[in-house]
Amino acid sequence: MLWVDVFSALSWAVAYMLLVYAVERFGKSPVRHVVPFAGLGVFAVAYLGIAWQYGRWPALVVGTLLAVVTGVVIGVLGRARAVRH
């Protein structure tokens, strides 16, 4: 099932890009420039660990949940910031 692997990797990539966007947009610490590199390693190890230990479907589900939750958090933070200013 190659499509499960492809969609799983894409969902993790989208979650990673949303995380990097959120850190750059809402982060204030100088450490925020290190987060994308550290996050890439953490995401790669987590994805490979879940896929190896539990299989392809759990990796797809976790990646999709990460992407959706990160997107919702970005939306909530953006809306809260807009209300404050």
Tab-separated table of C-alpha atoms in Angstrom, residues 3-81:
chain	number	residue	atom	x	y	z
A	3	TRP	CA	-0.472	5.371	-1.060
A	4	VAL	CA	-0.608	4.954	2.727
A	5	ASP	CA	3.126	5.599	2.912
A	6	VAL	CA	2.859	8.632	0.630
A	7	PHE	CA	-0.059	10.199	2.488
A	8	SER	CA	1.569	9.408	5.811
A	9	ALA	CA	4.796	11.156	4.829
A	10	LEU	CA	2.817	14.093	3.406
A	11	SER	CA	0.773	14.490	6.583
A	12	TRP	CA	3.945	14.552	8.681
A	13	ALA	CA	5.528	17.049	6.278
A	14	VAL	CA	2.484	19.327	6.500
A	15	ALA	CA	2.509	19.095	10.302
A	16	TYR	CA	6.211	19.969	10.319
A	17	MET	CA	5.722	22.961	8.000
A	18	LEU	CA	2.828	24.232	10.117
A	19	LEU	CA	4.961	23.894	13.247
A	20	VAL	CA	7.807	25.856	11.646
A	21	TYR	CA	5.336	28.529	10.521
A	22	ALA	CA	3.836	28.809	14.010
A	23	VAL	CA	7.252	29.090	15.647
A	24	GLU	CA	8.360	31.797	13.218
A	25	ARG	CA	5.110	33.732	13.473
A	26	PHE	CA	4.425	33.534	17.185
A	27	GLY	CA	7.858	32.830	18.681
A	28	LYS	CA	9.828	35.592	20.338
A	29	SER	CA	12.870	33.723	21.626
A	30	PRO	CA	16.154	33.620	19.700
A	31	VAL	CA	15.955	29.833	20.056
A	32	ARG	CA	13.097	29.829	17.529
A	33	HIS	CA	15.693	29.646	14.747
A	34	VAL	CA	16.933	26.308	16.099
A	35	VAL	CA	13.482	24.738	16.401
A	36	PRO	CA	13.073	23.862	12.685
A	37	PHE	CA	16.277	21.814	12.687
A	38	ALA	CA	15.543	20.093	15.986
A	39	GLY	CA	11.942	19.537	14.916
A	40	LEU	CA	13.004	17.904	11.676
A	41	GLY	CA	15.037	15.324	13.584
A	42	VAL	CA	12.294	14.707	16.136
A	43	PHE	CA	9.641	14.347	13.431
A	44	ALA	CA	11.801	11.954	11.388
A	45	VAL	CA	12.577	9.746	14.386
A	46	ALA	CA	8.951	9.801	15.571
A	47	TYR	CA	7.584	8.973	12.113
A	48	LEU	CA	10.030	6.141	11.523
A	49	GLY	CA	9.560	4.818	15.060
A	50	ILE	CA	5.771	4.753	14.805
A	51	ALA	CA	5.824	3.258	11.298
A	52	TRP	CA	8.316	0.577	12.300
A	53	GLN	CA	6.784	-0.308	15.661
A	54	TYR	CA	3.060	-0.064	14.910
A	55	GLY	CA	2.715	-0.042	11.128
A	56	ARG	CA	1.721	2.302	8.338
A	57	TRP	CA	-1.811	3.184	9.380
A	58	PRO	CA	-0.935	4.507	12.847
A	59	ALA	CA	1.794	6.657	11.284
A	60	LEU	CA	-0.809	8.106	8.902
A	61	VAL	CA	-3.302	8.730	11.712
A	62	VAL	CA	-0.738	10.378	13.997
A	63	GLY	CA	0.620	12.556	11.183
A	64	THR	CA	-2.866	13.667	10.191
A	65	LEU	CA	-3.777	14.435	13.799
A	66	LEU	CA	-0.574	16.438	14.225
A	67	ALA	CA	-1.329	18.463	11.104
A	68	VAL	CA	-4.942	19.145	12.100
A	69	VAL	CA	-4.140	20.039	15.715
A	70	THR	CA	-1.258	22.301	14.678
A	71	GLY	CA	-3.496	24.041	12.132
A	72	VAL	CA	-6.208	24.582	14.743
A	73	VAL	CA	-3.683	25.942	17.252
A	74	ILE	CA	-2.338	28.374	14.638
A	75	GLY	CA	-5.889	29.511	13.907
A	76	VAL	CA	-6.717	29.995	17.583
A	77	LEU	CA	-3.458	31.846	18.293
A	78	GLY	CA	-3.954	34.082	15.255
A	79	ARG	CA	-7.513	34.896	16.251
A	80	ALA	CA	-6.524	35.549	19.880
A	81	ARG	CA	-3.754	37.863	18.726
